[in-house]
PDB file of C-alpha atoms and ligand atoms in Angstrom:
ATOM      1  CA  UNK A  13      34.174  14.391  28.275  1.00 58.00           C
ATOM      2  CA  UNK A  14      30.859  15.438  29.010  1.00 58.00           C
ATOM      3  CA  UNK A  15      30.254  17.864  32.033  1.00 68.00           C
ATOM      4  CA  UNK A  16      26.964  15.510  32.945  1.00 74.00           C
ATOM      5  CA  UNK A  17      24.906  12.745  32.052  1.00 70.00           C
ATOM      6  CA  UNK A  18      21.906  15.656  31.010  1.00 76.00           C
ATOM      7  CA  UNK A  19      24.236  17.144  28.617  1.00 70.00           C
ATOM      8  CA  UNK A  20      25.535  13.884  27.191  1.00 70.00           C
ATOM      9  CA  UNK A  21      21.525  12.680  26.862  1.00 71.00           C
ATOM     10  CA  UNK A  22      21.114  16.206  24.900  1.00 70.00           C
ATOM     11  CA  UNK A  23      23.797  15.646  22.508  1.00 69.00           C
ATOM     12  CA  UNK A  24      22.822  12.154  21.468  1.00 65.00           C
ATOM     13  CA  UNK A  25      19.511  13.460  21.180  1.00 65.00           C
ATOM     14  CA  UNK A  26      20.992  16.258  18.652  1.00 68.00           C
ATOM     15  CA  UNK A  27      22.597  13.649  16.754  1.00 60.00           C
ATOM     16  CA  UNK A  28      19.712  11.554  16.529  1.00 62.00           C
ATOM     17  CA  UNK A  29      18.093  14.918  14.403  1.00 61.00           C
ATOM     18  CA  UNK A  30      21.256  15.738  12.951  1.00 60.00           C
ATOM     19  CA  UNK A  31      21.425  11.981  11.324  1.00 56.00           C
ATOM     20  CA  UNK A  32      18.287  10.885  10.627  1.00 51.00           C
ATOM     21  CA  UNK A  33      18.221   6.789  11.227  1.00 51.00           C
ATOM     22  CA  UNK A  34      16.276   6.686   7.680  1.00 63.00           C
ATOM     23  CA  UNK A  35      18.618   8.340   5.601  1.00 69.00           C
ATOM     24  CA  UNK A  36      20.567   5.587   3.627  1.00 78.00           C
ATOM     25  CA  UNK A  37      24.387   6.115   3.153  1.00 84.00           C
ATOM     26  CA  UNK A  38      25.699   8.436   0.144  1.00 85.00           C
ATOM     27  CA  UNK A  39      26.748   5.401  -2.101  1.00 86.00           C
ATOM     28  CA  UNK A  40      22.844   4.520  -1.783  1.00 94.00           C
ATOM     29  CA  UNK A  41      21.364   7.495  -2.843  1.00 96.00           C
ATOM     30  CA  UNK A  42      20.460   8.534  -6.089  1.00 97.00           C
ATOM     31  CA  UNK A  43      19.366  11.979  -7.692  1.00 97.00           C
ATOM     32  CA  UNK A  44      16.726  11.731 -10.455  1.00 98.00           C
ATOM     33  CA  UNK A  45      15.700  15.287 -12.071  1.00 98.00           C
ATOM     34  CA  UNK A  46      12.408  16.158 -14.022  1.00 98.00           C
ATOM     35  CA  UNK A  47      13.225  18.698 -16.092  1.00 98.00           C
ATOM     36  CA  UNK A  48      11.103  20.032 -19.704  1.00 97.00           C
ATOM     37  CA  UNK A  49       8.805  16.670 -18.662  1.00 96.00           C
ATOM     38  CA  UNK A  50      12.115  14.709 -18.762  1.00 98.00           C
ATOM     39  CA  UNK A  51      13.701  12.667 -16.804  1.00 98.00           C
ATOM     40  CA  UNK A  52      17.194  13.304 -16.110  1.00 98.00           C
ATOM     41  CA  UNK A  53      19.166  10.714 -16.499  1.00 98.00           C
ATOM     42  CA  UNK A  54      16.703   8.703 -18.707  1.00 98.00           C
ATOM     43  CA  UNK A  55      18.359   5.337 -17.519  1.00 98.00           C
ATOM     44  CA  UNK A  56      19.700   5.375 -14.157  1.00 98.00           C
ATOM     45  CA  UNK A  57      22.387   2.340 -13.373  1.00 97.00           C
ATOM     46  CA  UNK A  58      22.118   1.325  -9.820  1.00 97.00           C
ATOM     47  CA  UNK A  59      23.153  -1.525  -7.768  1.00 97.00           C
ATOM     48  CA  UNK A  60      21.148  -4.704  -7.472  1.00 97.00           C
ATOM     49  CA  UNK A  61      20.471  -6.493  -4.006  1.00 97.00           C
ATOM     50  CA  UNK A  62      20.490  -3.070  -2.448  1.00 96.00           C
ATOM     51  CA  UNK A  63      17.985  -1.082  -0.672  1.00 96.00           C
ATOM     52  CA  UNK A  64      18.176   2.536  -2.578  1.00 96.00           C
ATOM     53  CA  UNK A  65      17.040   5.705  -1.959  1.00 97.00           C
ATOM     54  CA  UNK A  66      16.133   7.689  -5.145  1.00 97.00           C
ATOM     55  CA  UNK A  67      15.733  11.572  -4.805  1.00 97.00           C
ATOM     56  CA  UNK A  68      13.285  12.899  -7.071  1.00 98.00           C
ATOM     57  CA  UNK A  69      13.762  16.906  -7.675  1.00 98.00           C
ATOM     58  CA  UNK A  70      11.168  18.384 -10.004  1.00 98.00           C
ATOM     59  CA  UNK A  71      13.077  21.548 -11.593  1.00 98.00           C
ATOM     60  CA  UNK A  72       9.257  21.850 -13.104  1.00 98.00           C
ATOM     61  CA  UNK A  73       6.840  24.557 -12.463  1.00 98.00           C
ATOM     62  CA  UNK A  74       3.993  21.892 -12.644  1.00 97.00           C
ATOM     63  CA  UNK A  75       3.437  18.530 -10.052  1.00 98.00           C
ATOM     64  CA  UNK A  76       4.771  15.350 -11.256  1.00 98.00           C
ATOM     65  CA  UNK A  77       4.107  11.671 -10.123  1.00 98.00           C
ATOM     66  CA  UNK A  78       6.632   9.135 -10.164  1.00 98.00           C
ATOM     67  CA  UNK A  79       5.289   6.042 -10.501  1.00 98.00           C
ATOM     68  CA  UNK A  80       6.348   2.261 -11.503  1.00 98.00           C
ATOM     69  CA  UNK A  81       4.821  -0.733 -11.869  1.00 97.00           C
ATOM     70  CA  UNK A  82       7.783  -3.214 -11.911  1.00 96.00           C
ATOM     71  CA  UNK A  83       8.793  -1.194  -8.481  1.00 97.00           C
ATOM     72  CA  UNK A  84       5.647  -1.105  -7.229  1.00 97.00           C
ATOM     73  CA  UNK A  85       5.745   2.790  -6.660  1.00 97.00           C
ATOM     74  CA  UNK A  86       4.166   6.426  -6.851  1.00 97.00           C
ATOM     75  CA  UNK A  87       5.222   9.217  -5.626  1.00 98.00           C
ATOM     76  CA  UNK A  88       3.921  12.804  -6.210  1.00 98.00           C
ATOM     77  CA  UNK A  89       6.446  15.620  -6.505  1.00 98.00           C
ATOM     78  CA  UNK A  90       5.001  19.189  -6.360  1.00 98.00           C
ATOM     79  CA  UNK A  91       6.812  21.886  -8.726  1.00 98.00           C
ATOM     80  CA  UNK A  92       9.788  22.779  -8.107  1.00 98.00           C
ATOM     81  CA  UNK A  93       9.936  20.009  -5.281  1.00 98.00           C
ATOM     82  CA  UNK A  94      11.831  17.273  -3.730  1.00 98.00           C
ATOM     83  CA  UNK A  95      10.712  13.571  -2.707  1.00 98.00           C
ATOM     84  CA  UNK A  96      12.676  10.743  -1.879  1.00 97.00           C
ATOM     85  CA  UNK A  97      11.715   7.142  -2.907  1.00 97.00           C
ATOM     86  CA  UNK A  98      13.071   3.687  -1.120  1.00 97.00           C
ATOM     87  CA  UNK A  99      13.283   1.175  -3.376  1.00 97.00           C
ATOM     88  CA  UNK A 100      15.061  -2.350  -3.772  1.00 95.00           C
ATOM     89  CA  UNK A 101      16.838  -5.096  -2.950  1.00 97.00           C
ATOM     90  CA  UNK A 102      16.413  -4.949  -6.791  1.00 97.00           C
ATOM     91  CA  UNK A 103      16.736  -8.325  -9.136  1.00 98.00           C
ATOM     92  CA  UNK A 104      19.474  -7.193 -11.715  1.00 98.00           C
ATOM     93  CA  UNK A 105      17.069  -6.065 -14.663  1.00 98.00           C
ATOM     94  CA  UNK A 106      15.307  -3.292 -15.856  1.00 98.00           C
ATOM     95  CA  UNK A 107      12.673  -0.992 -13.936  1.00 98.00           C
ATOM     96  CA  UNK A 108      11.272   1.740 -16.251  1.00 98.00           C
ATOM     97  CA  UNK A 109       8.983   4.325 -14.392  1.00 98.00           C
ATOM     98  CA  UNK A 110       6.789   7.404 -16.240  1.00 98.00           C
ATOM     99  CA  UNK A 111       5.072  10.875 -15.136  1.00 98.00           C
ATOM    100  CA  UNK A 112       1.815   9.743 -14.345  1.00 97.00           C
ATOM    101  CA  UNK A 113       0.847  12.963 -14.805  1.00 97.00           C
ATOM    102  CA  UNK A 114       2.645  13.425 -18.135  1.00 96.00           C
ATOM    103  CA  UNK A 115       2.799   9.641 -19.103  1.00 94.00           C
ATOM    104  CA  UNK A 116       4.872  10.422 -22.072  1.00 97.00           C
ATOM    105  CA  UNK A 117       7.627  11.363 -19.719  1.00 98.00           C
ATOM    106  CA  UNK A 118       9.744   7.760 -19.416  1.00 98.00           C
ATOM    107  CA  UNK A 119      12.781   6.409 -17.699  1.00 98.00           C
ATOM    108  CA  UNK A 120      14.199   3.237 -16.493  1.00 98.00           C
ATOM    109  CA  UNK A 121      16.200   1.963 -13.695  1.00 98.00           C
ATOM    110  CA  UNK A 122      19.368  -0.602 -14.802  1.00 98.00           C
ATOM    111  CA  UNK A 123      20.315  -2.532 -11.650  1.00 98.00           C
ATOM    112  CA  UNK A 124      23.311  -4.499 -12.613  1.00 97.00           C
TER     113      UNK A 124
HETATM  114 CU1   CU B  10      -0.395   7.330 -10.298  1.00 92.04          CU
END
Protein backbone atom coordinates (compact mmCIF):
# COMPACT_ATOMS: atom_id res chain seq x y z
CA UNK A 1 0.00 0.00 0.00
CA UNK A 2 2.56 2.28 0.94
CA UNK A 3 5.48 3.01 -1.57
CA UNK A 4 8.01 2.81 1.70
CA UNK A 5 8.35 2.42 5.22
CA UNK A 6 9.36 6.61 5.33
CA UNK A 7 6.13 7.38 3.80
CA UNK A 8 4.07 4.98 5.89
CA UNK A 9 6.06 6.53 9.25
CA UNK A 10 4.85 10.10 7.73
CA UNK A 11 1.33 9.23 7.45
CA UNK A 12 0.89 7.78 10.90
CA UNK A 13 2.62 10.69 12.05
CA UNK A 14 -0.18 12.92 10.14
CA UNK A 15 -2.76 11.01 11.77
CA UNK A 16 -1.38 11.26 15.05
CA UNK A 17 -2.03 15.46 14.43
CA UNK A 18 -5.00 14.89 12.52
CA UNK A 19 -6.59 12.86 15.71
CA UNK A 20 -5.40 14.16 18.61
CA UNK A 21 -5.05 11.06 21.33
CA UNK A 22 -6.83 13.62 23.91
CA UNK A 23 -9.80 14.37 22.14
CA UNK A 24 -12.66 12.20 23.69
CA UNK A 25 -15.22 10.62 21.23
CA UNK A 26 -18.33 12.82 19.95
CA UNK A 27 -20.90 11.08 22.34
CA UNK A 28 -18.43 12.52 25.16
CA UNK A 29 -18.31 15.90 24.32
CA UNK A 30 -20.40 18.55 25.36
CA UNK A 31 -20.92 22.29 24.17
CA UNK A 32 -21.67 24.80 26.96
CA UNK A 33 -22.24 28.58 25.66
CA UNK A 34 -21.90 31.89 27.73
CA UNK A 35 -23.95 34.12 26.23
CA UNK A 36 -25.62 37.82 27.91
CA UNK A 37 -23.59 36.30 31.27
CA UNK A 38 -25.66 33.10 30.74
CA UNK A 39 -25.07 29.92 30.50
CA UNK A 40 -26.49 28.10 27.72
CA UNK A 41 -28.05 25.34 28.54
CA UNK A 42 -28.52 26.28 32.26
CA UNK A 43 -28.65 22.46 33.22
CA UNK A 44 -26.68 20.27 31.12
CA UNK A 45 -27.72 16.28 31.39
CA UNK A 46 -24.71 14.18 30.91
CA UNK A 47 -23.76 10.70 31.54
CA UNK A 48 -22.50 9.47 34.88
CA UNK A 49 -19.36 7.08 35.23
CA UNK A 50 -17.95 8.80 32.19
CA UNK A 51 -14.97 10.83 31.59
CA UNK A 52 -16.48 14.10 29.63
CA UNK A 53 -15.18 16.69 27.82
CA UNK A 54 -17.17 19.99 28.16
CA UNK A 55 -16.49 22.79 25.51
CA UNK A 56 -16.87 26.09 26.88
CA UNK A 57 -17.47 28.90 23.98
CA UNK A 58 -17.81 32.41 25.36
CA UNK A 59 -20.07 34.25 22.58
CA UNK A 60 -19.09 37.27 25.21
CA UNK A 61 -17.05 40.25 24.47
CA UNK A 62 -15.68 40.06 28.12
CA UNK A 63 -13.39 36.89 29.85
CA UNK A 64 -15.28 34.42 31.78
CA UNK A 65 -14.13 31.72 34.35
CA UNK A 66 -15.73 28.53 34.67
CA UNK A 67 -15.36 27.26 37.79
CA UNK A 68 -16.96 24.45 40.23
CA UNK A 69 -16.50 23.36 43.40
CA UNK A 70 -18.35 19.97 43.43
CA UNK A 71 -16.05 19.33 40.09
CA UNK A 72 -13.21 20.62 41.41
CA UNK A 73 -12.63 23.05 38.37
CA UNK A 74 -11.72 26.58 36.80
CA UNK A 75 -11.21 27.41 33.72
CA UNK A 76 -10.78 30.92 32.17
CA UNK A 77 -12.35 31.60 28.78
CA UNK A 78 -11.25 34.86 27.05
CA UNK A 79 -14.10 36.77 24.96
CA UNK A 80 -15.28 35.45 22.33
CA UNK A 81 -13.18 32.19 23.13
CA UNK A 82 -13.12 28.53 23.36
CA UNK A 83 -11.80 26.11 26.27
CA UNK A 84 -12.38 22.66 26.80
CA UNK A 85 -12.82 21.12 30.32
CA UNK A 86 -12.29 17.15 31.29
CA UNK A 87 -14.37 16.24 33.80
CA UNK A 88 -15.87 12.94 35.40
CA UNK A 89 -16.34 9.65 35.99
CA UNK A 90 -19.22 11.66 37.60
CA UNK A 91 -21.47 10.13 40.70
CA UNK A 92 -25.10 10.50 39.25
CA UNK A 93 -26.07 13.93 41.00
CA UNK A 94 -25.91 17.39 40.52
CA UNK A 95 -22.73 19.66 39.72
CA UNK A 96 -23.69 23.37 39.49
CA UNK A 97 -20.74 25.67 38.30
CA UNK A 98 -20.85 29.87 38.12
CA UNK A 99 -18.81 32.80 36.25
CA UNK A 100 -16.34 33.49 38.68
CA UNK A 101 -16.02 36.50 37.15
CA UNK A 102 -19.75 37.26 37.02
CA UNK A 103 -20.79 34.94 39.98
CA UNK A 104 -24.38 35.61 39.33
CA UNK A 105 -24.00 33.70 36.13
CA UNK A 106 -25.13 29.84 37.33
CA UNK A 107 -25.54 26.43 35.83
CA UNK A 108 -25.51 22.88 36.79
CA UNK A 109 -24.43 19.64 35.44
CA UNK A 110 -27.28 16.54 35.81
CA UNK A 111 -25.33 13.28 35.42
CA UNK A 112 -27.93 10.63 35.41
CU1 LIG B 1 -11.87 31.28 40.17
Amino acid sequence: MFRSLKFAALFLLACLFAFPSVALAADRQFSLTLKGHQFLPKELEVPAGKKLELKLRNEDPTPAEFESTSLHREQVVVGGGTASVFVGPLDPGRYTFFDDFHPATRGALLAK
